[in-house]
Tab-separated table of C-alpha atoms and ligand atoms in Angstrom:
chain	number	residue	atom	x	y	z
S	2	UNK	CA	-6.584	-28.754	16.279
S	3	UNK	CA	-7.403	-29.409	12.653
S	4	UNK	CA	-5.376	-28.383	9.663
S	5	UNK	CA	-6.144	-28.632	5.976
S	6	UNK	CA	-4.529	-28.020	2.626
S	7	UNK	CA	-4.844	-24.548	1.096
S	8	UNK	CA	-7.878	-24.198	-1.121
S	9	UNK	CA	-7.446	-24.161	-4.884
S	10	UNK	CA	-8.302	-20.873	-6.646
S	11	UNK	CA	-11.000	-22.654	-8.714
S	12	UNK	CA	-12.737	-23.921	-5.633
S	13	UNK	CA	-12.749	-20.533	-4.016
S	14	UNK	CA	-14.092	-18.850	-7.201
S	15	UNK	CA	-17.008	-21.285	-7.352
S	16	UNK	CA	-17.759	-20.796	-3.668
S	17	UNK	CA	-17.743	-17.027	-3.990
S	18	UNK	CA	-20.173	-17.025	-6.917
S	19	UNK	CA	-22.475	-19.584	-5.260
S	20	UNK	CA	-22.526	-17.626	-2.054
S	21	UNK	CA	-23.053	-14.390	-3.931
S	22	UNK	CA	-26.064	-15.641	-5.903
S	23	UNK	CA	-27.551	-17.327	-2.829
S	24	UNK	CA	-27.908	-14.042	-0.996
S	25	UNK	CA	-27.950	-11.165	-3.504
S	26	UNK	CA	-28.205	-7.795	-1.867
S	27	UNK	CA	-26.705	-8.739	1.483
S	28	UNK	CA	-23.118	-9.001	0.319
S	29	UNK	CA	-20.417	-6.623	-0.700
S	30	UNK	CA	-18.873	-9.118	-3.111
S	31	UNK	CA	-21.931	-9.982	-5.184
S	32	UNK	CA	-21.559	-9.462	-8.940
S	33	UNK	CA	-24.935	-8.656	-10.613
S	34	UNK	CA	-26.121	-10.370	-13.784
S	35	UNK	CA	-25.642	-8.165	-16.866
S	36	UNK	CA	-24.952	-8.486	-20.600
S	37	UNK	CA	-24.987	-5.045	-22.288
S	38	UNK	CA	-22.850	-1.905	-22.138
S	39	UNK	CA	-25.819	-0.092	-20.614
S	40	UNK	CA	-24.733	-1.716	-17.377
S	41	UNK	CA	-21.323	0.035	-17.306
S	42	UNK	CA	-20.630	3.798	-17.165
S	43	UNK	CA	-19.827	5.632	-20.457
S	44	UNK	CA	-16.289	6.437	-21.606
S	45	UNK	CA	-14.669	9.539	-20.105
S	46	UNK	CA	-12.179	12.078	-21.490
S	47	UNK	CA	-8.808	12.153	-19.747
S	48	UNK	CA	-6.597	14.666	-17.972
S	49	UNK	CA	-3.459	16.078	-19.636
S	50	UNK	CA	-0.339	13.972	-19.371
S	51	UNK	CA	2.185	15.069	-16.747
S	52	UNK	CA	5.714	14.471	-15.459
S	53	UNK	CA	4.551	12.149	-12.707
S	54	UNK	CA	1.232	10.656	-11.779
S	55	UNK	CA	-0.800	10.995	-8.599
S	56	UNK	CA	-3.211	8.647	-6.840
S	57	UNK	CA	-6.864	8.750	-7.846
S	58	UNK	CA	-8.841	11.416	-6.007
S	59	UNK	CA	-11.166	8.599	-4.989
S	60	UNK	CA	-8.414	6.853	-3.032
S	61	UNK	CA	-7.882	8.060	0.521
S	62	UNK	CA	-4.665	6.554	1.747
S	63	UNK	CA	-1.903	7.856	3.980
S	64	UNK	CA	0.514	7.142	6.793
S	65	UNK	CA	-0.259	8.224	10.351
S	66	UNK	CA	2.367	10.118	12.327
S	67	UNK	CA	2.377	8.889	15.926
S	68	UNK	CA	4.146	9.867	19.123
S	69	UNK	CA	5.038	6.417	20.448
S	70	UNK	CA	3.331	3.811	22.675
S	71	UNK	CA	-0.265	4.678	23.445
S	72	UNK	CA	-0.223	8.149	21.929
S	73	UNK	CA	-1.853	8.285	18.560
S	74	UNK	CA	-2.668	10.843	15.873
S	75	UNK	CA	-0.368	13.559	17.082
S	76	UNK	CA	0.861	16.821	15.706
S	77	UNK	CA	3.381	15.709	13.037
S	78	UNK	CA	5.966	17.962	14.761
S	79	UNK	CA	5.979	15.621	17.749
S	80	UNK	CA	5.747	12.373	15.843
S	81	UNK	CA	8.479	9.788	16.263
S	82	UNK	CA	7.187	7.523	13.535
S	83	UNK	CA	4.736	7.455	10.676
S	84	UNK	CA	2.895	4.187	10.123
S	85	UNK	CA	2.029	2.299	6.928
S	86	UNK	CA	-1.706	1.862	6.122
S	87	UNK	CA	-1.516	-1.957	5.927
S	88	UNK	CA	-5.319	-2.265	5.835
S	89	UNK	CA	-5.461	-0.365	2.534
S	90	UNK	CA	-2.574	-2.068	0.738
S	91	UNK	CA	-2.687	-5.083	-1.556
S	92	UNK	CA	0.075	-7.404	-2.712
S	93	UNK	CA	3.440	-7.400	-0.950
S	94	UNK	CA	5.221	-4.188	-1.956
S	95	UNK	CA	4.711	-0.960	-0.032
S	96	UNK	CA	4.513	2.160	-2.225
S	97	UNK	CA	7.577	4.351	-1.495
S	98	UNK	CA	5.568	7.246	-0.070
S	99	UNK	CA	3.720	4.896	2.265
S	100	UNK	CA	6.786	3.008	3.567
S	101	UNK	CA	6.707	3.521	7.333
S	102	UNK	CA	9.183	6.070	8.639
S	103	UNK	CA	11.112	6.174	11.891
S	104	UNK	CA	13.460	9.125	12.083
S	105	UNK	CA	14.940	10.079	15.432
S	106	UNK	CA	15.603	13.685	14.503
S	107	UNK	CA	13.626	14.261	11.341
S	108	UNK	CA	14.745	13.616	7.771
S	109	UNK	CA	17.702	15.779	6.689
S	110	UNK	CA	17.819	16.810	3.033
S	111	UNK	CA	21.370	15.855	2.092
S	112	UNK	CA	23.098	17.126	-1.050
S	113	UNK	CA	24.228	14.022	-2.962
S	114	UNK	CA	27.117	15.910	-4.545
S	115	UNK	CA	28.552	16.713	-1.120
S	116	UNK	CA	27.669	13.505	0.687
S	117	UNK	CA	30.488	11.035	1.448
S	118	UNK	CA	30.746	7.576	2.996
S	119	UNK	CA	33.897	6.979	5.050
S	120	UNK	CA	35.080	3.398	5.548
S	121	UNK	CA	37.881	3.053	8.095
S	122	UNK	CA	39.014	1.396	11.356
S	123	UNK	CA	40.671	-2.032	11.264
S	124	UNK	CA	41.156	-1.984	7.489
S	125	UNK	CA	44.160	-2.013	5.196
S	126	UNK	CA	43.115	0.984	3.124
S	127	UNK	CA	40.607	3.486	4.567
S	128	UNK	CA	38.565	5.069	1.744
S	129	UNK	CA	35.874	7.664	1.251
S	130	UNK	CA	33.132	7.186	-1.378
S	131	UNK	CA	30.802	9.552	-3.188
S	132	UNK	CA	27.334	8.545	-4.365
S	133	UNK	CA	28.641	8.340	-7.928
S	134	UNK	CA	31.443	6.026	-6.775
S	135	UNK	CA	28.834	3.621	-5.407
S	136	UNK	CA	26.649	3.846	-8.497
S	137	UNK	CA	29.616	2.834	-10.668
S	138	UNK	CA	30.002	-0.445	-8.747
S	139	UNK	CA	28.209	-3.755	-9.374
S	140	UNK	CA	24.763	-3.584	-7.762
S	141	UNK	CA	22.208	-5.898	-6.208
S	142	UNK	CA	18.459	-5.359	-6.033
S	143	UNK	CA	16.474	-7.103	-3.372
S	144	UNK	CA	12.901	-7.058	-2.120
S	145	UNK	CA	13.028	-7.084	1.689
S	146	UNK	CA	10.994	-5.936	4.643
S	147	UNK	CA	12.272	-3.393	7.107
S	148	UNK	CA	10.588	-3.536	10.499
S	149	UNK	CA	11.024	-1.297	13.513
S	150	UNK	CA	11.736	-3.293	16.674
S	151	UNK	CA	8.929	-1.310	18.279
S	152	UNK	CA	6.340	-2.782	15.887
S	153	UNK	CA	3.517	-4.332	17.918
S	154	UNK	CA	4.403	-2.733	21.253
S	155	UNK	CA	0.825	-1.415	21.364
S	156	UNK	CA	-0.461	-4.886	22.224
S	157	UNK	CA	2.204	-6.084	24.630
S	158	UNK	CA	0.736	-4.551	27.775
S	159	UNK	CA	-2.950	-4.208	26.882
S	160	UNK	CA	-5.226	-4.122	23.846
S	161	UNK	CA	-6.962	-0.851	23.066
S	162	UNK	CA	-10.061	-2.048	21.161
S	163	UNK	CA	-10.050	1.020	18.910
S	164	UNK	CA	-6.714	0.347	17.226
S	165	UNK	CA	-6.477	-0.394	13.520
S	166	UNK	CA	-3.839	-2.682	12.012
S	167	UNK	CA	-2.048	0.490	10.973
S	168	UNK	CA	-1.698	1.358	14.681
S	169	UNK	CA	-0.718	-2.136	15.805
S	170	UNK	CA	1.514	-3.281	12.915
S	171	UNK	CA	2.236	-0.248	10.717
S	172	UNK	CA	5.967	-0.257	11.416
S	173	UNK	CA	6.792	-2.859	8.776
S	174	UNK	CA	7.079	-2.289	5.024
S	175	UNK	CA	8.566	-4.067	2.019
S	176	UNK	CA	10.404	-2.340	-0.833
S	177	UNK	CA	12.874	-3.254	-3.533
S	178	UNK	CA	16.217	-1.713	-2.558
S	179	UNK	CA	19.213	-1.372	-4.890
S	180	UNK	CA	22.826	-0.834	-3.924
S	181	UNK	CA	26.338	-2.176	-3.468
S	182	UNK	CA	26.957	-5.413	-1.537
S	183	UNK	CA	28.760	-4.830	1.773
S	184	UNK	CA	31.148	-7.630	0.759
S	185	UNK	CA	32.263	-5.625	-2.294
S	186	UNK	CA	33.114	-2.584	-0.148
S	187	UNK	CA	34.812	-4.758	2.459
S	188	UNK	CA	37.038	-6.242	-0.246
S	189	UNK	CA	37.933	-2.764	-1.501
S	190	UNK	CA	39.189	-1.551	1.890
S	191	UNK	CA	40.518	-4.976	2.901
S	192	UNK	CA	39.388	-5.513	6.481
S	193	UNK	CA	41.872	-6.919	8.973
S	194	UNK	CA	41.479	-10.454	10.242
S	195	UNK	CA	40.638	-9.171	13.686
S	196	UNK	CA	37.666	-7.195	12.397
S	197	UNK	CA	34.591	-8.803	13.893
S	198	UNK	CA	32.269	-5.801	14.139
S	199	UNK	CA	31.241	-2.859	12.040
S	200	UNK	CA	29.953	0.477	13.308
S	201	UNK	CA	27.405	2.053	10.948
S	202	UNK	CA	26.662	5.718	11.563
S	203	UNK	CA	24.104	8.107	10.061
S	204	UNK	CA	24.539	11.692	8.972
S	205	UNK	CA	21.456	13.033	10.771
S	206	UNK	CA	21.517	15.104	13.957
S	207	UNK	CA	20.434	12.165	16.157
S	208	UNK	CA	23.790	10.479	15.578
S	209	UNK	CA	22.248	7.027	15.225
S	210	UNK	CA	25.099	4.511	15.224
S	211	UNK	CA	24.987	0.736	15.629
S	212	UNK	CA	27.550	-2.043	16.081
S	213	UNK	CA	26.904	-4.870	13.633
S	214	UNK	CA	28.520	-8.310	14.002
S	215	UNK	CA	30.270	-9.457	10.806
S	216	UNK	CA	28.626	-12.867	10.536
S	217	UNK	CA	28.719	-14.726	7.200
S	218	UNK	CA	25.011	-14.081	6.757
S	219	UNK	CA	25.418	-10.340	7.219
S	220	UNK	CA	28.511	-10.165	5.007
S	221	UNK	CA	26.577	-12.046	2.301
S	222	UNK	CA	23.327	-10.110	2.506
S	223	UNK	CA	23.852	-6.542	3.737
S	224	UNK	CA	24.207	-3.770	1.175
S	225	UNK	CA	24.530	-0.014	0.920
S	226	UNK	CA	21.434	1.112	-0.982
S	227	UNK	CA	20.933	4.197	-3.110
S	228	UNK	CA	17.782	2.975	-4.884
S	229	UNK	CA	14.249	2.361	-3.629
S	230	UNK	CA	11.525	0.830	-5.818
S	231	UNK	CA	13.422	1.744	-8.964
S	232	UNK	CA	14.320	5.371	-8.146
S	233	UNK	CA	16.763	7.167	-5.848
S	234	UNK	CA	15.998	6.743	-2.116
S	235	UNK	CA	13.387	9.109	-0.718
S	236	UNK	CA	14.883	11.609	1.794
S	237	UNK	CA	12.773	10.059	4.593
S	238	UNK	CA	14.411	6.709	3.910
S	239	UNK	CA	18.029	7.814	3.860
S	240	UNK	CA	18.790	9.687	0.628
S	241	UNK	CA	21.376	9.512	-0.788
S	242	UNK	CA	22.453	6.195	0.828
S	243	UNK	CA	21.447	3.807	3.594
S	244	UNK	CA	22.469	0.447	4.949
S	245	UNK	CA	20.020	-2.399	4.244
S	246	UNK	CA	20.237	-5.346	6.651
S	247	UNK	CA	17.757	-8.002	5.436
S	248	UNK	CA	15.955	-9.652	8.349
S	249	UNK	CA	17.497	-7.569	11.120
S	250	UNK	CA	16.291	-4.787	13.435
S	251	UNK	CA	14.961	-1.742	11.596
S	252	UNK	CA	17.339	0.404	13.610
S	253	UNK	CA	20.369	-1.281	11.996
S	254	UNK	CA	19.276	-0.072	8.543
S	255	UNK	CA	21.200	3.163	9.065
S	256	UNK	CA	19.878	6.014	6.934
S	257	UNK	CA	21.925	8.911	5.536
S	258	UNK	CA	24.883	6.531	6.004
S	259	UNK	CA	28.136	8.459	6.396
S	260	UNK	CA	30.514	6.071	8.107
S	261	UNK	CA	31.329	2.406	8.493
S	262	UNK	CA	34.108	1.631	10.921
S	263	UNK	CA	35.576	-1.841	11.443
S	264	UNK	CA	36.794	-3.104	14.807
S	265	UNK	CA	37.270	-6.096	17.055
S	266	UNK	CA	34.443	-5.384	19.492
S	267	UNK	CA	31.089	-3.576	19.648
S	268	UNK	CA	31.146	0.157	20.376
S	269	UNK	CA	28.316	0.049	22.924
S	270	UNK	CA	26.641	3.163	21.568
S	271	UNK	CA	23.623	4.512	23.427
S	272	UNK	CA	21.465	2.922	20.714
S	273	UNK	CA	22.509	-0.544	21.914
S	274	UNK	CA	22.741	0.170	25.647
S	275	UNK	CA	20.090	2.653	26.779
S	276	UNK	CA	17.934	1.859	23.734
S	277	UNK	CA	17.127	-1.374	21.959
S	278	UNK	CA	18.036	-3.421	25.016
S	279	UNK	CA	15.371	-5.695	26.438
S	280	UNK	CA	14.619	-5.780	30.164
S	281	UNK	CA	13.606	-9.405	30.775
S	282	UNK	CA	11.244	-10.773	33.446
S	283	UNK	CA	14.171	-11.854	35.657
S	284	UNK	CA	15.582	-8.317	35.707
S	285	UNK	CA	18.458	-9.136	33.356
S	286	UNK	CA	18.884	-7.215	30.119
S	287	UNK	CA	19.163	-8.779	26.670
S	288	UNK	CA	21.445	-6.890	24.298
S	289	UNK	CA	21.996	-7.301	20.586
S	290	UNK	CA	18.736	-9.128	19.936
S	291	UNK	CA	19.135	-8.256	16.291
S	292	UNK	CA	16.922	-10.544	14.237
S	293	UNK	CA	13.281	-9.765	13.505
S	294	UNK	CA	11.116	-12.743	14.359
S	295	UNK	CA	8.487	-14.781	12.519
S	296	UNK	CA	5.340	-12.698	12.305
S	297	UNK	CA	1.976	-12.290	10.568
S	298	UNK	CA	-1.195	-10.248	10.818
S	299	UNK	CA	-4.614	-10.296	9.186
S	300	UNK	CA	-4.966	-6.926	7.447
S	301	UNK	CA	-8.540	-7.445	6.205
S	302	UNK	CA	-10.883	-7.675	7.919
S	303	UNK	CA	-9.052	-5.900	10.738
S	304	UNK	CA	-9.472	-3.348	13.509
S	305	UNK	CA	-12.383	-0.872	13.090
S	306	UNK	CA	-13.702	-2.529	9.915
S	307	UNK	CA	-17.161	-4.061	9.626
S	308	UNK	CA	-18.211	-7.273	7.896
S	309	UNK	CA	-21.510	-8.935	7.021
S	310	UNK	CA	-22.524	-12.554	7.472
S	311	UNK	CA	-21.780	-14.841	4.537
S	312	UNK	CA	-18.778	-14.889	2.264
S	313	UNK	CA	-15.722	-12.989	3.467
S	314	UNK	CA	-12.175	-13.199	2.259
S	315	UNK	CA	-9.495	-13.008	4.925
S	316	UNK	CA	-6.134	-11.638	3.813
S	317	UNK	CA	-2.955	-10.481	5.496
S	318	UNK	CA	0.821	-10.445	5.437
S	319	UNK	CA	3.486	-12.655	6.967
S	320	UNK	CA	7.226	-12.107	7.258
S	321	UNK	CA	10.291	-13.539	9.009
S	322	UNK	CA	13.836	-12.325	9.546
S	323	UNK	CA	14.953	-15.967	9.347
S	324	UNK	CA	14.067	-16.456	5.675
S	325	UNK	CA	10.991	-17.451	3.673
S	326	UNK	CA	7.500	-17.918	5.040
S	327	UNK	CA	6.644	-21.615	4.742
S	328	UNK	CA	3.043	-21.610	5.950
S	329	UNK	CA	0.333	-19.355	7.331
S	330	UNK	CA	-2.634	-20.785	9.192
S	331	UNK	CA	-5.806	-18.881	9.976
S	332	UNK	CA	-8.283	-19.557	12.754
S	333	UNK	CA	-11.819	-18.185	12.657
S	334	UNK	CA	-12.804	-19.673	16.025
S	335	UNK	CA	-10.379	-17.953	18.385
S	336	UNK	CA	-7.362	-20.246	17.855
S	337	UNK	CA	-9.225	-23.519	18.479
S	338	UNK	CA	-8.926	-24.859	14.921
S	339	UNK	CA	-6.674	-23.756	12.071
S	340	UNK	CA	-6.803	-23.856	8.265
S	341	UNK	CA	-3.910	-23.344	5.932
S	342	UNK	CA	-4.086	-20.135	3.875
S	343	UNK	CA	-2.927	-19.644	0.270
S	344	UNK	CA	0.348	-17.780	-0.120
S	345	UNK	CA	0.786	-15.345	-3.012
S	346	UNK	CA	3.868	-16.102	-5.102
S	347	UNK	CA	6.726	-15.496	-5.331
S	348	UNK	CA	7.470	-16.083	-1.645
S	349	UNK	CA	10.725	-14.210	-1.088
S	350	UNK	CA	13.086	-14.593	1.877
S	351	UNK	CA	12.905	-11.782	4.446
S	352	UNK	CA	10.081	-10.064	2.556
S	353	UNK	CA	6.372	-9.682	3.229
S	354	UNK	CA	4.270	-12.539	1.867
S	355	UNK	CA	0.544	-12.092	1.257
S	356	UNK	CA	-1.846	-14.820	2.413
S	357	UNK	CA	-5.566	-15.267	1.867
S	358	UNK	CA	-8.361	-17.671	2.669
S	359	UNK	CA	-12.150	-17.918	2.148
S	360	UNK	CA	-14.533	-17.753	5.053
S	361	UNK	CA	-18.296	-17.998	5.516
S	362	UNK	CA	-19.163	-16.018	8.600
S	363	UNK	CA	-22.249	-17.405	10.351
S	364	UNK	CA	-22.976	-14.067	12.013
S	365	UNK	CA	-22.011	-15.226	15.519
S	366	UNK	CA	-19.396	-13.352	17.586
S	367	UNK	CA	-15.957	-14.902	17.142
S	368	UNK	CA	-12.249	-14.147	16.883
S	369	UNK	CA	-9.921	-14.420	13.892
S	370	UNK	CA	-6.169	-15.009	14.213
S	371	UNK	CA	-3.238	-15.821	11.930
S	372	UNK	CA	-0.106	-17.824	12.720
S	373	UNK	CA	2.959	-18.040	10.486
S	374	UNK	CA	5.748	-20.607	10.249
S	375	UNK	CA	9.007	-19.907	8.425
S	376	UNK	CA	11.315	-22.193	6.460
S	377	UNK	CA	13.519	-22.688	9.537
S	378	UNK	CA	10.514	-24.064	11.427
S	379	UNK	CA	9.981	-21.031	13.668
S	380	UNK	CA	6.313	-20.706	14.604
S	381	UNK	CA	4.774	-17.379	15.575
S	382	UNK	CA	3.874	-17.670	19.280
S	383	UNK	CA	0.487	-16.947	20.828
S	384	UNK	CA	0.416	-13.941	23.142
S	385	UNK	CA	0.377	-16.038	26.332
S	386	UNK	CA	3.519	-18.005	25.430
S	387	UNK	CA	5.234	-14.864	24.195
S	388	UNK	CA	4.658	-13.062	27.496
S	389	UNK	CA	5.582	-16.174	29.493
S	390	UNK	CA	8.968	-16.083	27.767
S	391	UNK	CA	9.627	-12.360	27.496
S	392	UNK	CA	7.781	-10.944	30.512
S	393	UNK	CA	6.175	-7.519	30.438
S	394	UNK	CA	9.104	-5.167	30.993
S	395	UNK	CA	10.472	-5.209	27.475
S	396	UNK	CA	9.284	-3.080	24.584
S	397	UNK	CA	10.835	-4.530	21.462
S	398	UNK	CA	10.487	-7.537	19.140
S	399	UNK	CA	6.811	-8.247	19.873
S	400	UNK	CA	5.724	-10.929	17.395
S	401	UNK	CA	2.781	-12.622	19.096
S	402	UNK	CA	-0.264	-13.704	17.076
S	403	UNK	CA	-2.747	-10.874	16.487
S	404	UNK	CA	-6.372	-11.518	17.399
S	405	UNK	CA	-9.302	-9.528	15.993
S	406	UNK	CA	-12.669	-9.990	17.703
S	407	UNK	CA	-15.962	-9.756	15.800
S	408	UNK	CA	-19.250	-8.921	17.548
S	409	UNK	CA	-22.781	-9.821	16.429
S	410	UNK	CA	-22.962	-6.597	14.385
S	411	UNK	CA	-19.817	-7.580	12.446
S	412	UNK	CA	-17.602	-4.947	14.100
S	413	UNK	CA	-13.924	-5.915	14.147
S	414	UNK	CA	-11.894	-4.872	17.188
S	415	UNK	CA	-8.361	-5.312	18.486
S	416	UNK	CA	-8.325	-8.039	21.168
S	417	UNK	CA	-5.759	-9.785	23.351
S	418	UNK	CA	-6.724	-13.372	22.504
K	22	LIG	N1	20.542	7.754	10.609
K	22	LIG	C1	19.423	7.176	11.032
K	22	LIG	N2	19.182	5.908	10.644
K	22	LIG	C2	18.058	5.297	11.067
K	22	LIG	C3	17.145	5.951	11.920
K	22	LIG	C4	17.410	7.291	12.286
K	22	LIG	O1	16.647	7.950	12.992
K	22	LIG	N3	18.572	7.872	11.822
K	22	LIG	N4	16.041	5.254	12.378
K	22	LIG	C5	16.208	3.809	12.431
K	22	LIG	C6	15.025	3.102	12.821
K	22	LIG	S1	14.667	3.066	14.469
K	22	LIG	C7	14.306	2.387	11.916
K	22	LIG	S2	13.025	1.415	12.410
K	22	LIG	C8	14.597	2.450	10.468
K	22	LIG	C9	13.383	2.977	9.733
K	22	LIG	O2	13.613	3.072	8.363
K	22	LIG	P1	12.551	3.831	7.465
K	22	LIG	O3	12.273	5.166	8.072
K	22	LIG	O4	13.121	3.891	6.105
K	22	LIG	O5	11.304	2.977	7.484
K	22	LIG	O6	15.694	3.279	10.177
K	22	LIG	C10	16.732	3.252	11.116
K	22	LIG	N5	17.835	4.028	10.633
K	23	LIG	MO1	13.008	1.485	14.767
């Protein structure tokens, strides 16, 4: 296995221009020579100004509602989640309306004036808070990913060649969330010494409720958010308030939060017994596997795209529930050799990090793969090692390396390895 330093931006700019001029006409990224305004379109008059802006009519971009493993493109009425179009996004932040959504009984439209958050249980002073109460408190803003534990389940058992990266990995998104630190609320109610767990419960019909261990990390990092990318939460994402649990299972980020109860043991709700429990190869079940693992995926080129021989730029995202991404390596020969990709800065802990690397495709069939390593030294496993450890019975926390195969016509397809 070979490994090299990430390329400098200057080097890659020179390579792109050289490659482009060497084979004009065969490449997508080939700037033409020009020096007058006759080579650019004329100026155009503009539309009237409005209260909020929309995407360009030339941009086709949207989430896809899906009905769970294997069933795609369903009637939105039956959908259990709506996936982020990772292949069409750039940078690291997901636009609010394209943040993936997983709602177990639809998104209720709660009236913020009536909504309340009850904090009780093993506390000195049980209290109930309005949205305005929270907004009057000191706030934190943090860019973090939220990822459904089901992300990737499409590829655990088999690889449907016709899946896009939106199908395979569209249950992860990164937003800036704003709200009140859990620690601040805990200090207000004064939790008892024996309080080791917190039950967080949503105000939707599904009654989603999870037991959360009060570790130092969680007490330091969790917060009750009312803001999303600079504005109030969208209804789909928990308006008027949700719990944000950086680095942990999507399911713990309770939306439409209405209650936090403190206690000395977990409540064993159906969400942590029947659901979100992992049946291991030996028949035993793993409960409370709460952290989202080190992960990455190439988003371009990716499933169902087409490339041409010559210069291609490979880009994707990496993320880890353990902290910052330290390194992403890319292989263009089916995981035989690896090169280190450039990371886009700033690299934030528990947030998506963009990576990119240059590639000259020789036109021969091959496979491209990415592999991330986080600051704690966790390395994203290949699919074989992942299955050797986890077996095939489980459904959640799939974080194996994603392979895209490329045939002689440049068609990119989902592949197992
Ligand atoms: N109250 C409530 N909270 C919830 C859910 C829900 O259905 N109801 N879904 C959970 C699941 S399974 C996930 S993955 C995340 C999804 O958050 P998002 O829809 O904002 O992406 O919210 C979690 N919080
Ligand atoms: Mo989820």
